[in-house]
XYZ file of C-alpha atoms in Angstrom:
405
model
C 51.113 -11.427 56.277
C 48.825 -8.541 56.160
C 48.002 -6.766 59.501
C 44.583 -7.052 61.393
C 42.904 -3.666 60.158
C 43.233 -5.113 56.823
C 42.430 -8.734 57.346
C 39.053 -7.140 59.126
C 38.737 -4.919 55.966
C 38.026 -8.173 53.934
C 35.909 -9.496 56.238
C 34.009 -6.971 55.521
C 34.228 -7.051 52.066
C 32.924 -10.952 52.415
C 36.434 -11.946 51.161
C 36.785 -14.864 52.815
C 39.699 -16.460 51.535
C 42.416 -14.981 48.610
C 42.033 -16.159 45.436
C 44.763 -17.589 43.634
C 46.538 -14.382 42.411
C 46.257 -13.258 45.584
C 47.703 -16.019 47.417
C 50.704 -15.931 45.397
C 51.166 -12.263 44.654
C 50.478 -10.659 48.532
C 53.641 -12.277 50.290
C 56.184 -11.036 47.558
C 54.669 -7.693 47.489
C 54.709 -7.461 50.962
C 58.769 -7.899 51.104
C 59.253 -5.006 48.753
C 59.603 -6.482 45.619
C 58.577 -5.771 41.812
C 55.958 -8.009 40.368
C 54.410 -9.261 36.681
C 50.981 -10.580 37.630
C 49.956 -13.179 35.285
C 45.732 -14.307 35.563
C 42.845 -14.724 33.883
C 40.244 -12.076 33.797
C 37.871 -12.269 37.242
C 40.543 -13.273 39.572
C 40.854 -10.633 42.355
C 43.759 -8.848 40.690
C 43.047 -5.777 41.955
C 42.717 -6.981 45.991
C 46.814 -8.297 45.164
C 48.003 -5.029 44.269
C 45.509 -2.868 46.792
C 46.253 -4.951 50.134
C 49.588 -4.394 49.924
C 50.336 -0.692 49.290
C 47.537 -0.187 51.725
C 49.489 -2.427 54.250
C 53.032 0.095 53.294
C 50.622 3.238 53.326
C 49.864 2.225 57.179
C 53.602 2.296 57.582
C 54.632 5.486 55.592
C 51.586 7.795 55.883
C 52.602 9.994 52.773
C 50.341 11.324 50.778
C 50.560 11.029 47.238
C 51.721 7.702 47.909
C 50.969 5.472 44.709
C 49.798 5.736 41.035
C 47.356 2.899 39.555
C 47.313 3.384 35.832
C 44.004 1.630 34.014
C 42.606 1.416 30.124
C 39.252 2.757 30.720
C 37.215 5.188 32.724
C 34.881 2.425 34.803
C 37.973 0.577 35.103
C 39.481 3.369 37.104
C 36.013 3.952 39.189
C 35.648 0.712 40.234
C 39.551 0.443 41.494
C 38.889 3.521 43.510
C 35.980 1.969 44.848
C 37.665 -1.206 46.017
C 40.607 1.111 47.833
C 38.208 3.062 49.431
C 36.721 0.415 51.158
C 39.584 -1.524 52.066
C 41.265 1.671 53.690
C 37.853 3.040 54.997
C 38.788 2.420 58.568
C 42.412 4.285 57.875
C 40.621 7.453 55.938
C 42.532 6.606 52.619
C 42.152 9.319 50.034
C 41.877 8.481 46.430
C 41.592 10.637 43.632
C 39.935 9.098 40.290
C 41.725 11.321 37.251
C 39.820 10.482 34.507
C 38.659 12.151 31.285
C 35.013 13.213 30.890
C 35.441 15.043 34.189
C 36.155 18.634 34.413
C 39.386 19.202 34.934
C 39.406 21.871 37.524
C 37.270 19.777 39.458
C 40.334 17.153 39.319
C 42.525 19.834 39.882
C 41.339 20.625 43.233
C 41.243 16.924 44.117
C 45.306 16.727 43.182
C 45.784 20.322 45.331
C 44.380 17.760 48.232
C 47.517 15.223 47.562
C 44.931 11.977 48.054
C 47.024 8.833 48.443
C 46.240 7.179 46.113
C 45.737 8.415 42.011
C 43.675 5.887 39.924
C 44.262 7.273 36.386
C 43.677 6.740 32.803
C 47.032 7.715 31.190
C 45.470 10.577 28.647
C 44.350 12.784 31.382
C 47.425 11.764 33.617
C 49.641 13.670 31.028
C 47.154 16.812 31.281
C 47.610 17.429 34.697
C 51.425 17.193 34.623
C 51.885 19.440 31.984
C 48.887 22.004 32.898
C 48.122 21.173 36.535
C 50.883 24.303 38.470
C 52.557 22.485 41.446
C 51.257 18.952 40.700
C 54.026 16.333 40.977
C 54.922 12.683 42.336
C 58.268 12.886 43.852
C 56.938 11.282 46.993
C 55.208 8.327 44.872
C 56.446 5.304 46.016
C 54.349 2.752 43.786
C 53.257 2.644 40.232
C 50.700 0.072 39.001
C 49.968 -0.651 35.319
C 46.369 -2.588 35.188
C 45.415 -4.310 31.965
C 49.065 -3.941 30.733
C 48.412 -5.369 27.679
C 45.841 -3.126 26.934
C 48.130 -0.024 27.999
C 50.915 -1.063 26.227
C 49.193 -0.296 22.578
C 49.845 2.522 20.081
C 46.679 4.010 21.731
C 48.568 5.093 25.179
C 52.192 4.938 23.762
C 52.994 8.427 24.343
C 51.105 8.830 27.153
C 52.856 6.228 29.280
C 56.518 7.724 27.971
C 55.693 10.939 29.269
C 54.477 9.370 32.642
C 57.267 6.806 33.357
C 59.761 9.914 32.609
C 57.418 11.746 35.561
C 57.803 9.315 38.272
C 60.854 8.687 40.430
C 62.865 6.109 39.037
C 63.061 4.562 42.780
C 60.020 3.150 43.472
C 57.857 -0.421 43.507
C 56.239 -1.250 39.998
C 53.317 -4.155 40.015
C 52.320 -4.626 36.378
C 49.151 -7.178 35.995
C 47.905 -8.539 32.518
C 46.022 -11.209 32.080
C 48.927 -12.479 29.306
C 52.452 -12.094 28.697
C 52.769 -10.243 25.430
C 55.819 -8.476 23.728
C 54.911 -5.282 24.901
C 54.148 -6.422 28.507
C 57.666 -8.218 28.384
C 59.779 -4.926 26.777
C 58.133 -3.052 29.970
C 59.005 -5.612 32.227
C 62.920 -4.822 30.927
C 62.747 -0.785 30.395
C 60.283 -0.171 33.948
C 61.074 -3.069 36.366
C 63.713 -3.788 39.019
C 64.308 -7.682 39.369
C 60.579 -8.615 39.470
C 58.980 -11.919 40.553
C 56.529 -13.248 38.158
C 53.345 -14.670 39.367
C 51.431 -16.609 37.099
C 48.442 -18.715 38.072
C 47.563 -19.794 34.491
C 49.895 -20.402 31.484
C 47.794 -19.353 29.346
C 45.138 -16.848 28.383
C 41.949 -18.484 28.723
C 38.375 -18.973 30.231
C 37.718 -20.138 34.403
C 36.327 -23.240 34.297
C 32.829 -22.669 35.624
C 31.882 -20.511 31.957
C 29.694 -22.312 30.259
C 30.165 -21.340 26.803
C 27.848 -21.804 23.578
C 27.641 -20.930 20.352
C 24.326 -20.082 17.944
C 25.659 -20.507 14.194
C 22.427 -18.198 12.225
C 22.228 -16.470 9.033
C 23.073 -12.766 9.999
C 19.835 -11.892 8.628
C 17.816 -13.785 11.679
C 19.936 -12.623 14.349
C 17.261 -10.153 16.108
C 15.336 -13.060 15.838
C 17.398 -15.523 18.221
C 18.222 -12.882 20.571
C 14.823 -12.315 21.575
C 14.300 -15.947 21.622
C 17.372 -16.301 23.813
C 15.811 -13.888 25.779
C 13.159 -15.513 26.574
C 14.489 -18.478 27.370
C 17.210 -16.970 29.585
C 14.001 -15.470 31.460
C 14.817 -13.309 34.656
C 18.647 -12.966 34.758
C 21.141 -10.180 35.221
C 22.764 -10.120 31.133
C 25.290 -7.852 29.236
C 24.995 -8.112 25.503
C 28.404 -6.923 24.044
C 28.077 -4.915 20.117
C 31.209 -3.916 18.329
C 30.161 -0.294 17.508
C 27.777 2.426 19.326
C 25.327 2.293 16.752
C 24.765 -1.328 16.847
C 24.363 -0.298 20.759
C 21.735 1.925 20.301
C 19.751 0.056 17.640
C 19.752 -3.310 19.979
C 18.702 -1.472 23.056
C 15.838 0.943 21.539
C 14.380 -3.047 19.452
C 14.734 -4.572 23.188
C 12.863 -1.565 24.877
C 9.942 -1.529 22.726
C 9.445 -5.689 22.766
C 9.366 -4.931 27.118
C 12.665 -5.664 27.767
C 14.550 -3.898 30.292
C 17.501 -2.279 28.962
C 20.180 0.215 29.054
C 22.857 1.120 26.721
C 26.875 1.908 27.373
C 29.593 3.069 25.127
C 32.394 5.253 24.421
C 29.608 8.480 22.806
C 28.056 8.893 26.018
C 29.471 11.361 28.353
C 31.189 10.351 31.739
C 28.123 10.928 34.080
C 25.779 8.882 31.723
C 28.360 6.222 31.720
C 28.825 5.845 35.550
C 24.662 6.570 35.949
C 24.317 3.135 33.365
C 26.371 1.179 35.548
C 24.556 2.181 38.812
C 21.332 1.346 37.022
C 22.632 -2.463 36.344
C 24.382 -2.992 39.532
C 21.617 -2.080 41.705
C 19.718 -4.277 39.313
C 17.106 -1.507 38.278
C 17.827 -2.804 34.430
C 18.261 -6.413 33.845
C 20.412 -6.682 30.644
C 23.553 -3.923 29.894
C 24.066 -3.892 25.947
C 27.614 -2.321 24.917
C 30.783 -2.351 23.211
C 34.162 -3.503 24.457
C 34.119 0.135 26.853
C 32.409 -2.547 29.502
C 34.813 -5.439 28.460
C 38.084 -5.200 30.679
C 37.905 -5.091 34.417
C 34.288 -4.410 35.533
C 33.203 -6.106 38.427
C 29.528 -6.630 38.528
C 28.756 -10.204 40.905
C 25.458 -10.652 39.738
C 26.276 -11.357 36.223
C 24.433 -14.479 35.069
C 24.693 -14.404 31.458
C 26.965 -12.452 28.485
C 26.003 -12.707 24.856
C 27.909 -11.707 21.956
C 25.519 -10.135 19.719
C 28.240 -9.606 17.141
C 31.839 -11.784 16.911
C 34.485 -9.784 18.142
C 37.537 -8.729 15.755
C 40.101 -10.195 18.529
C 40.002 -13.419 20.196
C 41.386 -11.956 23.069
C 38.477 -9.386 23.420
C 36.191 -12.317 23.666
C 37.857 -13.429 26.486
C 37.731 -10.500 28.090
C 33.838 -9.793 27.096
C 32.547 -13.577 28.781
C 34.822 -12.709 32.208
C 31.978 -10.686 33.088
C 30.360 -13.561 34.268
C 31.201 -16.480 36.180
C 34.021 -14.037 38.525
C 35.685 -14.878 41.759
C 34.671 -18.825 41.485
C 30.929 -18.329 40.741
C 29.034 -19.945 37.859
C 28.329 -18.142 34.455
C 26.932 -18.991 30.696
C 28.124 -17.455 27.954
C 26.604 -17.289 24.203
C 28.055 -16.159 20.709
C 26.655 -15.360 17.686
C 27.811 -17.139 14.389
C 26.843 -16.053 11.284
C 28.148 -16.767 7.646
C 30.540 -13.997 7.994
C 31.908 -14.439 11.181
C 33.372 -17.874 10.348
C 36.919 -17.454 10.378
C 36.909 -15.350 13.468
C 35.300 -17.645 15.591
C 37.615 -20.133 14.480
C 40.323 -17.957 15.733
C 38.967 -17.869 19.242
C 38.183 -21.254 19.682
C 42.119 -21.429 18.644
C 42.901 -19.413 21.477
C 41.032 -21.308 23.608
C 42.278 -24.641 23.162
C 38.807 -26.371 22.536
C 35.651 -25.756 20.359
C 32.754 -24.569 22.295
C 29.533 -26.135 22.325
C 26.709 -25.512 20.007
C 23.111 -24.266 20.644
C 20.398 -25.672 18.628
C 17.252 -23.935 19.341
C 13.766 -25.423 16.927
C 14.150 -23.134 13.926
C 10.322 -23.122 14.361
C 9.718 -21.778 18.126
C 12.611 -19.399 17.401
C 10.276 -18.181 13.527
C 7.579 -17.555 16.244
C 9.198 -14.169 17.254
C 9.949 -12.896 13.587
C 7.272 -10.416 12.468
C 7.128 -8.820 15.960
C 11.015 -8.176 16.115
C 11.298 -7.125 12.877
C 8.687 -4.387 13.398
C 10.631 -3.052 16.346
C 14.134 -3.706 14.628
C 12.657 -1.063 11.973
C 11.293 1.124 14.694
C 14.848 1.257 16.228
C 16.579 1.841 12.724
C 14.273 4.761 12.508
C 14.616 6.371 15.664
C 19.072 6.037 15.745
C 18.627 7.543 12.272
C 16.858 10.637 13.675
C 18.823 11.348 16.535
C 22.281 10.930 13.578
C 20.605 13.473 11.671
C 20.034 15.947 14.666
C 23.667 15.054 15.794
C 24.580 16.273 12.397
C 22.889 19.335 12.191
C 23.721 19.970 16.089
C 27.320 18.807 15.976
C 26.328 16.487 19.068
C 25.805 12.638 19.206
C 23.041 11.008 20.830
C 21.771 14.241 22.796
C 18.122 13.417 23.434
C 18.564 9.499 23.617
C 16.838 8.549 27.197
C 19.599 6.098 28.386
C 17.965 6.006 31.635
């Protein structure tokens, strides 16, 4: 159902058939009504929800024309990204409103009245209470990305004071990758009759992840991800910490045994942030260590391999964190961590999942062979995090001469 310009759009884009959400979702969108989008992570959600208000866009020509609500900065980027080249041929405007940025900068883009507003909801609410003249009374679609992640105490307010913003008469497309409370009391409060797609039943893996698991005493784990390293040998790999510092520490060990990477997480300013991803996508760095900032949404193709350096605290986040690889029907391998204390969560995810996931059994003596070496740089790396926490603290800055580049 979508018109030619479009249809040649993909093409260009190498889409050469819709994927499943796609294929379901595009033809109800397309006669006008609300939708619940229900997929797995690395589906092609956001090509359902872009096609078609790019398809009513050709038809209305408004500006200020729809508002696509995300979690996270590179979330946001990489949506504007995907409009922008699906409505190149059309000269579609977007305007990414994220925090990080200055905010007269973003300003200025608003005064513009792009058609499209990819937003995180925080600095959504700035610019309609501080931004003179800024409104959406013409906006005639609102879509909430990662609604499961939006719907937390973390955006609560945010998202009142936005859906109390918007005209009350428009087309809402609301895509999680599971139906949770939240996403179902939103579904009640925000949405007019919708249709729900759902092209899985439940949250869950695709099928070409291979998954593993290493079960090591915590105090070897530098150890076996070096090893793993090795034996991975020339691949494109994220590495996902829980906190910053764990970030740091893994990246700086990594660097000085040769390896080539590059840290990301929520302490580093906006620019640094979108200059890390550039440096993995265009494959100058080979392995992307962070925290759960790079967890939800990114798509990077080349992704071979994600390793969870440390268990996360919600199954669901370890869904999310191995969707990096294996994306729009390509083939991916996935490895986690075990150690003595990270029992009982593991358990939990291989609950969610519906199946235990295979273990890794390296020789205990091949993987010994690395120990001395990465324990001097694991110390090395200690050292230097606990000198740039010390200048923070005397500076009132965090991580301000780290080279993440």
């Amino acid at each position: 159902g979508l018109v030619d310009i479009l249809c040649e759009a993909c093409e260009r884009l190498k889409w050469k058939e819709p994927s499943k959400i796609q294929r379901e979702t595009i033809p109800v969108a397309l006669s006008g009504r609300d939708i619940i989008g229900l997929a797995e992570t690395g589906s092609g959600k956001t090509g359902a929800f872009a096609l078609p208000i790019i398809q009513a866009l050709l038809e209305k020509q408004t500006k200020l024309f729809a508002l696509i609500l995300t979690p996270t900065r590179e979330l946001a980027v990489q949506i504007s990204e995907q409009f922008e080249a699906l409505g190149a041929s059309i000269n579609l405007k977007c305007a990414v409103v994220i925090g990080g940025v200055d905010l007269n900068t973003q300003k200025l883009m608003l005064e513009k009245r792009p058609h499209i507003v990819i937003a995180t909801p925080g600095r959504m609410v700035d610019h309609l209470k501080h931004t003179k003249g800024f409104n959406f009374k013409t906006l005639k679609y609102l879509v909430i990305d990662e609604a499961d992640r939006l719907l937390n105490k973390d955006f609560e307010k945010e998202f009142d004071a936005i859906l109390s913003a918007i005209p009350k008469i428009r087309n809402t497309y609301l895509f999680s990758a599971t139906m949770t409370k939240k996403v179902a009391k939103l579904q009640r409060a925000s949405l007019n009759d919708p249709v729900k797609v759902e092209v899985s039943n439940k949250f869950q893996t695709v099928s070409k992840l291979k998954q593993k698991h290493l079960f090591i005493p915590e105090k070897f784990k530098n150890i076996y991800l070096v090893y793993l390293l090795n034996e991975i040998g020339d691949k494109s790999i994220i590495i996902f910490c829980n906190t910053c510092i764990h970030v740091q520490e893994a990246t700086l060990m990594l660097r000085y045994l040769g390896f080539s990477s590059i840290p990301l997480h929520g302490q580093l300013s906006q620019n640094q942030r979108l200059g890390v991803l550039n440096k993995f996508k265009s494959k100058e760095k080979s392995i992307l260590i962070a925290t759960d900032v790079a967890s939800r949404g990114l798509d990077i193709p080349h992704v071979d391999v994600v390793i969870n350096l440390y268990v996360p605290m919600h199954s669901k986040d370890y869904i999310h964190r191995v969707g990096r690889t294996a994306r729009a029907g390509r083939d991916g391998e996935s490895f986690i961590f075990v150690t003595q204390y990270d029992v009982m969560l593991f358990l939990k995810i291989e609950e969610q999942l519906g199946h235990e996931i295979e273990q890794y059994n390296p020789i205990e003596d091949e993987v010994m062979v690395y120990m001395d070496t990465v324990n001097k740089a694991y110390i090395m790396a200690q050292q230097a995090c606990v000198e740039e926490l010390l200048f923070c603290c005397c500076n009132f800055m965090v991580f301000p001469s780290f080279n993440y580049f």
